[in-house]
Amino acid sequence: MPRIPYRLVGAAAVLVSLPLAVAPPVAAVAVEPDYTITVNPDATGAAIPRSMYGVFFEDINYAADGGLYAELVRNRSFEFNGTDASGYHGLTAWTATGSAAVVDDDQRLNDRNRNYLRVTGAAGLTNSGYNTGLALKKSDKYDFSVWARADAAASLEVSLHTADGTALAAPLTLPVAGDTWTRYTGTLKATATSDVARLSVKASGSARLDEISLFPRETYKGRANGLRKDLAEKIAALEPGFVRFPGGCLVNTGSMYPYTAANNYPRARSYQWKDTVGPVETRATNKNFWGYNQTYGLGYYEYFQFSEDIGAMPLPVLPALVTGCGQNRATVDEALLQQHIQDALDLIEFANGATTTTWGGLRADMGHPKPFGLTTLAIGNEENLPEEYWANFLRFESAIKAKHPDITVVGNSGPDDQGSTFENLWAKNRAHGSDMVDEHYYNSPSWFLQNNKRYDAYDRSGPQVFLGEYASLDNKLFNSLAEAAYMTGLERNADVVRMASYAPLLANIDNVQWKPDMIWFDNDESWGSTSYQVQKLFMNNVGDRVVPTTTTGAVAQPKPITGAVGLSTWRTAATYDDVKVTSPDGAVLFSDDFNDGNADGWTSVTNRGAWAVTNGAYTQTTTDTEDTMVKGATISATDYDYTLKATKTAGAEGFLVAFGIQETGQFYWWNLGGWNNTQGAIEKGITSAKEQILTKPNSVTTGKTYDLKISVRGTKVTLFLDGVEWGSFDDNAVTEPFAQVVTEDTRTGELIVKVVNAQDTPAVTKIDLGGRKVARTAKQTVITGDPGEQNTRSAEPILPVTSTVSGIASTFTREFPANSVTFLRIKTR
């Protein structure tokens, strides 16, 4: 990270804003500030909407089942199978004694709940829950329910206990009367606190069982079929303006066909909202894109209700019949398209319709006669087929606007912040006059520190921006500081960027498919990441209008791209040969044709894959391994050409040719045949996370040898594929580690001065409030610490500290700590 020096005149010139009860004023000594912030007293800034910051919820990292959804029983309906994940089956998470079998026949509970459990004679079942087990709290009550039927009189004994049999509640006995599916309920009271509990159900005789459930009585706001209280409270504490739901890749991956007999009950489907409403025992199960089962117990009703409970605007996202997230295919079926368009209209009716309508009536039947007040709807998520997506988007938008002209319809711009898909879709949205465009990107801290002005140049009369997914590529404080610096630019451009949400929201620490994430949890504890603390600070202190300012101070200039050269593969076997690095005058800096039969000049970076020299070439032979990077010589020259031959021999993707590899884990690579052999890209990596610098359609042919050349000239890189220029980029942006924005809270009569100092030295800053009369003290909140630190289950070292500080005036000087975010709430007079 950049280190920018600062200079003080006099040792007592400034005092660091530490968490004192009341900090003393800055000493009146001449100071040459590192930075200045100057309010323009004659300008009026953009209004900031209530919806400026929100949250993005997707069932990734077990965010719903085993997470926010408070159900404690895993696989309660015996619906798990091998389609969901390898090794899954109908009794996953259950152990059975006696005769018990998962059955799919015409005696089932209903057609959409295909499986049930049949026990013959006395039998016992034990469920292990999620993570280490069911979490219980002493003296709390837990509501048990089961759907059951029996040929003859039978009873169920329900108990809570540890794995070794120690009782954790007095057992519950439920008689089962009759051979008709009936829901039986009871309550268990925990006699001890435990996070390793088990639920057991013992049947005294033959019976059929389904939907075995255990819910804590203490859910968020006491809702039945409700949400885990601590997680919901952490989300509510953010005071989000909106909740985006249900994704993400869940929206538009898998089959677009409905869960019906006519379609053979497709198990891996896009998220179709009608699967998720009505009684839970009638909701369809599904394979979750992220590799597990999705019960839909937390469905659209629960989502709308939660949004209402926390005062947030609901923002649903619906599939456009074009898959994303690497699948990249369009479903061409006019009848199916019309069905999905009607589903969108029906969702609006479910949310807003009168109780006399079909779907408004269902909402009322579920317990909410009052409309939810849906105002905004997004169509599609990160589609990488812009022509097919756009044609369908127009059909959706036209139908929605014809019936509901006041609904804001959000389009999107593909999966990244640049590239051909991004440019294509933005041009289409701009020419069409779309209401809003959804942008997504996950980038390095340096990218966020280099792109604070991204939205300064956006067309003020064009579609507004919904930044639906963004994050810096780790969960350390420095990542959060980079995000904070970027957020000052979002606020400064609040007339263009109307909504923004960090993503993803939740992660179960024992089931992680993606990181970074905002809130982490296990089965009974939760903690906010450093980004959670920063997001909360911004979301709780937005203000309602931007106060225009200018700033001056040092920036960090870009550095030439130097470092080791490397090779890698991603679920692909490949052969590399004739590797050479030369200076522009042809001098050889490194070469290896592997004719000596060894790879002595290469070392593994990731310790993955099977690399060997075979027949005078360097080969990697596994096809199920992601990122097998090895590196060769370190190139200290700033101008060089890296050439090689590459041949794909098997597998799903293509080549990864790395350069500029640093010991810190930073690197660049040319990705050819990525995303299931559909896209090429230049990516900039920090350890295992990567941002895309350049993307374009591309595929690699198995068995064909390609000549690759990477020409580096300082910060500029040109790439050649078989002698033809493939693309180029110049990583020459300056880094701005100091960022600020000032907003006004007209309700409280306060200016909110927000300063981010994302560098290892304090920032002495002169602040000129443009002649405004202000109080001499202010409320100060600071987040600071070691930039490499992160919050964990065992410790949360990065937390905000609030104090009252003095020395505030129309013009004053403060020193902002190294690696810090500081908010000053200053009363105006």
Short mmCIF file of C-alpha atoms in Angstrom, two decimals, residues 261-582:
data_model
loop_
_atom_site.label_atom_id
_atom_site.label_comp_id
_atom_site.label_asym_id
_atom_site.label_seq_id
_atom_site.Cartn_x
_atom_site.Cartn_y
_atom_site.Cartn_z
CA ALA A 261 -44.62 -33.32 -13.53
CA ALA A 262 -44.76 -32.11 -17.13
CA ASN A 263 -41.13 -30.98 -16.79
CA ASN A 264 -40.08 -34.04 -14.74
CA TYR A 265 -39.63 -31.89 -11.63
CA PRO A 266 -36.30 -30.24 -12.58
CA ARG A 267 -34.10 -30.16 -9.51
CA ALA A 268 -31.59 -27.48 -10.52
CA ARG A 269 -33.72 -24.47 -11.36
CA SER A 270 -33.49 -20.71 -11.45
CA TYR A 271 -35.08 -19.06 -8.43
CA GLN A 272 -38.81 -18.99 -9.25
CA TRP A 273 -40.72 -17.03 -6.65
CA LYS A 274 -43.91 -19.09 -6.75
CA ASP A 275 -41.93 -22.08 -5.43
CA THR A 276 -41.30 -20.13 -2.23
CA VAL A 277 -44.71 -18.98 -1.00
CA GLY A 278 -47.68 -20.64 0.66
CA PRO A 279 -47.45 -23.20 3.48
CA VAL A 280 -43.87 -24.40 3.88
CA GLU A 281 -44.87 -28.04 3.39
CA THR A 282 -46.06 -27.19 -0.14
CA ARG A 283 -42.92 -25.33 -1.23
CA ALA A 284 -40.67 -26.99 -3.78
CA THR A 285 -37.11 -27.93 -2.93
CA ASN A 286 -34.21 -27.07 -5.24
CA LYS A 287 -30.52 -27.55 -5.85
CA ASN A 288 -28.74 -24.41 -4.71
CA PHE A 289 -26.28 -23.13 -7.34
CA TRP A 290 -23.64 -22.90 -4.62
CA GLY A 291 -23.61 -26.64 -4.03
CA TYR A 292 -26.20 -27.60 -1.44
CA ASN A 293 -29.97 -27.98 -0.96
CA GLN A 294 -32.32 -25.02 -0.79
CA THR A 295 -35.59 -25.61 1.07
CA TYR A 296 -37.25 -22.25 0.33
CA GLY A 297 -38.44 -22.09 3.91
CA LEU A 298 -37.20 -18.50 3.73
CA GLY A 299 -39.16 -17.41 0.68
CA TYR A 300 -40.65 -14.30 -0.82
CA TYR A 301 -43.22 -13.77 1.93
CA GLU A 302 -40.58 -13.92 4.66
CA TYR A 303 -38.37 -11.64 2.58
CA PHE A 304 -41.06 -8.99 2.11
CA GLN A 305 -41.97 -9.22 5.78
CA PHE A 306 -38.35 -8.82 6.90
CA SER A 307 -37.86 -5.82 4.62
CA GLU A 308 -40.93 -4.24 6.16
CA ASP A 309 -39.78 -5.08 9.69
CA ILE A 310 -36.48 -3.25 9.23
CA GLY A 311 -37.94 -0.33 7.25
CA ALA A 312 -36.20 -1.25 4.00
CA MET A 313 -37.47 -1.12 0.45
CA PRO A 314 -37.80 -4.61 -1.11
CA LEU A 315 -35.93 -5.01 -4.38
CA PRO A 316 -36.62 -8.41 -5.97
CA VAL A 317 -34.55 -9.74 -8.89
CA LEU A 318 -36.21 -12.06 -11.42
CA PRO A 319 -34.70 -14.30 -14.12
CA ALA A 320 -34.73 -13.13 -17.75
CA LEU A 321 -34.38 -16.65 -19.24
CA VAL A 322 -30.69 -16.09 -19.92
CA THR A 323 -28.33 -17.90 -17.58
CA GLY A 324 -25.28 -16.26 -16.06
CA CYS A 325 -22.43 -17.16 -13.71
CA GLY A 326 -20.52 -19.12 -16.34
CA GLN A 327 -23.48 -21.04 -17.79
CA ASN A 328 -24.11 -18.52 -20.58
CA ARG A 329 -27.08 -19.90 -22.44
CA ALA A 330 -30.45 -18.53 -23.49
CA THR A 331 -33.69 -20.49 -23.17
CA VAL A 332 -35.62 -19.98 -26.41
CA ASP A 333 -39.22 -20.88 -25.64
CA GLU A 334 -41.90 -18.27 -26.29
CA ALA A 335 -44.47 -19.92 -24.03
CA LEU A 336 -41.96 -20.12 -21.19
CA LEU A 337 -40.97 -16.48 -21.69
CA GLN A 338 -44.62 -15.44 -21.46
CA GLN A 339 -44.98 -17.52 -18.30
CA HIS A 340 -42.03 -15.77 -16.63
CA ILE A 341 -43.34 -12.36 -17.68
CA GLN A 342 -46.67 -13.27 -16.12
CA ASP A 343 -44.80 -14.45 -13.02
CA ALA A 344 -43.28 -10.96 -12.75
CA LEU A 345 -46.72 -9.38 -12.93
CA ASP A 346 -48.02 -11.88 -10.40
CA LEU A 347 -45.18 -11.02 -8.02
CA ILE A 348 -46.23 -7.39 -8.12
CA GLU A 349 -49.78 -8.53 -7.37
CA PHE A 350 -48.55 -10.69 -4.50
CA ALA A 351 -46.71 -7.70 -3.04
CA ASN A 352 -49.20 -4.93 -3.77
CA GLY A 353 -52.49 -6.43 -4.92
CA ALA A 354 -55.82 -6.20 -3.17
CA THR A 355 -56.87 -9.15 -1.04
CA THR A 356 -59.55 -9.90 -3.65
CA THR A 357 -56.90 -10.74 -6.25
CA THR A 358 -55.42 -14.23 -6.59
CA TRP A 359 -51.94 -13.40 -5.37
CA GLY A 360 -52.90 -10.60 -3.04
CA GLY A 361 -55.32 -13.06 -1.50
CA LEU A 362 -52.49 -15.54 -0.94
CA ARG A 363 -50.49 -12.80 0.80
CA ALA A 364 -53.46 -12.16 3.05
CA ASP A 365 -53.90 -15.87 3.73
CA MET A 366 -50.26 -16.00 4.81
CA GLY A 367 -50.96 -13.30 7.40
CA HIS A 368 -50.37 -9.93 5.71
CA PRO A 369 -53.52 -8.34 4.23
CA LYS A 370 -51.79 -4.97 3.91
CA PRO A 371 -49.76 -4.53 0.68
CA PHE A 372 -45.99 -4.58 1.03
CA GLY A 373 -45.54 -1.53 -1.21
CA LEU A 374 -43.18 -2.87 -3.87
CA THR A 375 -41.80 -0.02 -6.02
CA THR A 376 -38.71 -1.45 -7.73
CA LEU A 377 -38.02 -4.68 -9.62
CA ALA A 378 -34.83 -5.91 -11.32
CA ILE A 379 -34.74 -8.21 -14.33
CA GLY A 380 -31.74 -10.48 -14.71
CA ASN A 381 -28.34 -10.86 -13.06
CA GLU A 382 -24.91 -10.63 -14.72
CA GLU A 383 -26.00 -12.03 -18.09
CA ASN A 384 -23.02 -12.39 -20.42
CA LEU A 385 -25.15 -12.76 -23.56
CA PRO A 386 -26.12 -9.13 -24.06
CA GLU A 387 -28.22 -9.49 -27.20
CA GLU A 388 -30.36 -12.31 -25.85
CA TYR A 389 -30.70 -10.67 -22.45
CA TRP A 390 -31.65 -7.30 -23.88
CA ALA A 391 -34.38 -8.72 -26.13
CA ASN A 392 -35.99 -10.42 -23.13
CA PHE A 393 -35.50 -7.43 -20.82
CA LEU A 394 -37.50 -5.24 -23.20
CA ARG A 395 -40.34 -7.76 -23.17
CA PHE A 396 -40.43 -7.81 -19.35
CA GLU A 397 -40.17 -4.05 -19.05
CA SER A 398 -42.91 -3.43 -21.60
CA ALA A 399 -45.35 -5.76 -19.84
CA ILE A 400 -44.58 -4.37 -16.38
CA LYS A 401 -44.81 -0.71 -17.44
CA ALA A 402 -48.08 -1.34 -19.31
CA LYS A 403 -49.76 -2.53 -16.14
CA HIS A 404 -47.68 -0.77 -13.46
CA PRO A 405 -46.14 2.39 -14.96
CA ASP A 406 -44.86 3.57 -11.58
CA ILE A 407 -42.70 0.49 -10.98
CA THR A 408 -38.98 1.18 -11.46
CA VAL A 409 -37.56 -1.57 -13.67
CA VAL A 410 -33.83 -2.20 -13.30
CA GLY A 411 -31.69 -3.60 -16.12
CA ASN A 412 -28.08 -4.68 -15.79
CA SER A 413 -24.67 -4.32 -17.36
CA GLY A 414 -23.21 -7.83 -17.05
CA PRO A 415 -20.74 -9.32 -14.59
CA ASP A 416 -18.00 -6.67 -14.44
CA ASP A 417 -17.18 -2.97 -14.35
CA GLN A 418 -15.87 -2.86 -17.94
CA GLY A 419 -15.52 -4.93 -21.10
CA SER A 420 -17.57 -5.57 -24.21
CA THR A 421 -20.69 -6.84 -22.42
CA PHE A 422 -20.62 -3.87 -20.05
CA GLU A 423 -20.25 -1.34 -22.85
CA ASN A 424 -22.87 -3.05 -25.01
CA LEU A 425 -25.53 -3.21 -22.30
CA TRP A 426 -24.85 0.31 -21.05
CA ALA A 427 -25.21 1.65 -24.61
CA LYS A 428 -28.52 -0.19 -24.98
CA ASN A 429 -29.84 1.02 -21.62
CA ARG A 430 -28.75 4.57 -22.32
CA ALA A 431 -30.32 4.69 -25.80
CA HIS A 432 -33.51 3.10 -24.49
CA GLY A 433 -33.80 5.40 -21.50
CA SER A 434 -33.96 2.65 -18.88
CA ASP A 435 -34.89 3.62 -15.34
CA MET A 436 -31.78 2.18 -13.73
CA VAL A 437 -28.81 -0.07 -14.52
CA ASP A 438 -27.32 -2.62 -12.12
CA GLU A 439 -23.51 -2.76 -11.97
CA HIS A 440 -21.47 -5.48 -10.23
CA TYR A 441 -17.77 -5.72 -9.49
CA TYR A 442 -15.35 -7.28 -7.02
CA ASN A 443 -11.95 -5.67 -7.20
CA SER A 444 -8.68 -5.17 -5.37
CA PRO A 445 -8.18 -2.44 -2.75
CA SER A 446 -5.97 -0.59 -5.20
CA TRP A 447 -8.79 -0.49 -7.75
CA PHE A 448 -11.14 1.13 -5.25
CA LEU A 449 -8.45 3.65 -4.25
CA GLN A 450 -7.85 4.43 -7.94
CA ASN A 451 -11.47 4.81 -9.00
CA ASN A 452 -13.03 7.23 -6.53
CA LYS A 453 -14.00 9.46 -9.47
CA ARG A 454 -15.60 6.66 -11.52
CA TYR A 455 -19.06 8.19 -11.47
CA ASP A 456 -17.96 11.83 -11.80
CA ALA A 457 -18.08 11.47 -15.59
CA TYR A 458 -21.36 9.53 -15.87
CA ASP A 459 -24.15 11.16 -17.86
CA ARG A 460 -26.35 13.01 -15.37
CA SER A 461 -29.36 12.66 -17.70
CA GLY A 462 -28.88 8.97 -18.41
CA PRO A 463 -30.11 5.93 -16.46
CA GLN A 464 -29.29 5.98 -12.79
CA VAL A 465 -26.91 3.43 -11.28
CA PHE A 466 -27.73 0.64 -8.87
CA LEU A 467 -24.41 -0.72 -7.62
CA GLY A 468 -25.96 -4.06 -6.70
CA GLU A 469 -22.79 -5.97 -5.77
CA TYR A 470 -19.34 -4.75 -4.84
CA ALA A 471 -16.55 -5.55 -2.41
CA SER A 472 -12.80 -5.39 -2.07
CA LEU A 473 -11.24 -8.82 -2.32
CA ASP A 474 -10.64 -9.72 1.33
CA ASN A 475 -12.02 -9.13 4.82
CA LYS A 476 -9.12 -7.17 6.32
CA LEU A 477 -9.27 -3.59 7.52
CA PHE A 478 -7.32 -2.31 4.51
CA ASN A 479 -10.02 -3.73 2.22
CA SER A 480 -12.66 -1.93 4.25
CA LEU A 481 -10.71 1.33 4.12
CA ALA A 482 -10.52 1.05 0.33
CA GLU A 483 -14.27 0.44 0.20
CA ALA A 484 -14.86 3.41 2.50
CA ALA A 485 -12.78 5.67 0.27
CA TYR A 486 -14.82 4.53 -2.70
CA MET A 487 -18.10 5.13 -0.87
CA THR A 488 -17.22 8.81 -0.54
CA GLY A 489 -17.30 8.90 -4.33
CA LEU A 490 -20.67 7.14 -4.39
CA GLU A 491 -22.12 9.77 -2.08
CA ARG A 492 -20.56 12.63 -3.99
CA ASN A 493 -22.37 11.26 -7.06
CA ALA A 494 -25.67 10.54 -5.34
CA ASP A 495 -27.54 12.07 -8.28
CA VAL A 496 -26.22 9.19 -10.43
CA VAL A 497 -25.66 6.35 -7.95
CA ARG A 498 -29.03 5.94 -6.27
CA MET A 499 -28.45 2.60 -4.54
CA ALA A 500 -25.43 0.53 -3.50
CA SER A 501 -25.03 -2.75 -1.63
CA TYR A 502 -21.91 -4.56 -0.46
CA ALA A 503 -22.10 -8.26 -1.26
CA PRO A 504 -22.47 -10.96 -0.10
CA LEU A 505 -24.19 -10.31 3.21
CA LEU A 506 -23.80 -13.55 5.21
CA ALA A 507 -21.38 -16.46 5.57
CA ASN A 508 -21.55 -19.58 7.71
CA ILE A 509 -17.93 -20.08 8.74
CA ASP A 510 -18.14 -23.85 8.24
CA ASN A 511 -19.75 -23.62 4.79
CA VAL A 512 -18.06 -20.93 2.73
CA GLN A 513 -18.36 -20.80 -1.06
CA TRP A 514 -17.43 -17.14 -1.49
CA LYS A 515 -15.59 -14.47 0.40
CA PRO A 516 -15.28 -11.71 1.48
CA ASP A 517 -18.60 -11.42 3.31
CA MET A 518 -20.11 -8.83 5.61
CA ILE A 519 -21.47 -10.86 8.53
CA TRP A 520 -20.01 -14.19 9.67
CA PHE A 521 -21.62 -16.78 11.93
CA ASP A 522 -21.64 -20.32 13.23
CA ASN A 523 -24.65 -22.10 14.72
CA ASP A 524 -24.93 -19.85 17.80
CA GLU A 525 -22.58 -16.85 17.38
CA SER A 526 -22.21 -14.05 14.84
CA TRP A 527 -19.75 -11.24 14.25
CA GLY A 528 -19.37 -8.37 11.84
CA SER A 529 -16.36 -8.14 9.55
CA THR A 530 -14.36 -4.94 9.34
CA SER A 531 -16.45 -4.11 6.27
CA TYR A 532 -19.60 -4.56 8.35
CA GLN A 533 -18.34 -1.94 10.78
CA VAL A 534 -17.47 0.47 7.97
CA GLN A 535 -20.74 -0.13 6.11
CA LYS A 536 -22.70 0.39 9.32
CA LEU A 537 -20.90 3.68 9.98
CA PHE A 538 -21.80 4.96 6.51
CA MET A 539 -25.35 3.57 6.53
CA ASN A 540 -26.14 5.07 9.94
CA ASN A 541 -24.73 8.48 8.95
CA VAL A 542 -25.78 9.08 5.37
CA GLY A 543 -27.30 12.55 5.56
CA ASP A 544 -29.83 13.77 3.03
CA ARG A 545 -27.79 16.11 0.85
CA VAL A 546 -24.20 16.33 -0.41
CA VAL A 547 -22.26 19.46 0.53
CA PRO A 548 -19.92 20.19 -2.44
CA THR A 549 -16.23 20.26 -1.53
CA THR A 550 -12.80 20.25 -3.08
CA THR A 551 -9.72 18.53 -1.72
CA THR A 552 -5.98 18.79 -2.26
CA GLY A 553 -3.12 16.53 -1.23
CA ALA A 554 -0.64 13.93 -2.36
CA VAL A 555 -1.46 10.82 -4.38
CA ALA A 556 0.65 7.73 -5.16
CA GLN A 557 1.88 7.36 -8.71
CA PRO A 558 1.65 4.00 -10.55
CA LYS A 559 4.62 1.66 -10.67
CA PRO A 560 5.88 -0.42 -13.62
CA ILE A 561 4.73 -4.04 -13.79
CA THR A 562 7.63 -6.20 -12.64
CA GLY A 563 7.87 -9.58 -10.94
CA ALA A 564 7.96 -13.26 -11.75
CA VAL A 565 6.41 -14.89 -14.81
CA GLY A 566 4.12 -17.86 -14.27
CA LEU A 567 1.84 -20.53 -15.69
CA SER A 568 -1.43 -21.93 -14.39
CA THR A 569 -4.56 -23.88 -15.32
CA TRP A 570 -8.17 -23.96 -14.11
CA ARG A 571 -9.94 -27.31 -14.40
CA THR A 572 -7.83 -27.91 -17.49
CA ALA A 573 -4.85 -30.01 -18.52
CA ALA A 574 -2.34 -28.11 -20.63
CA THR A 575 1.16 -28.19 -22.10
CA TYR A 576 3.49 -25.18 -22.16
CA ASP A 577 6.73 -24.89 -24.13
CA ASP A 578 9.39 -22.49 -25.40
CA VAL A 579 8.98 -20.01 -22.56
CA LYS A 580 11.10 -16.92 -23.10
CA VAL A 581 11.40 -13.42 -21.66
CA THR A 582 13.37 -10.89 -23.68
#
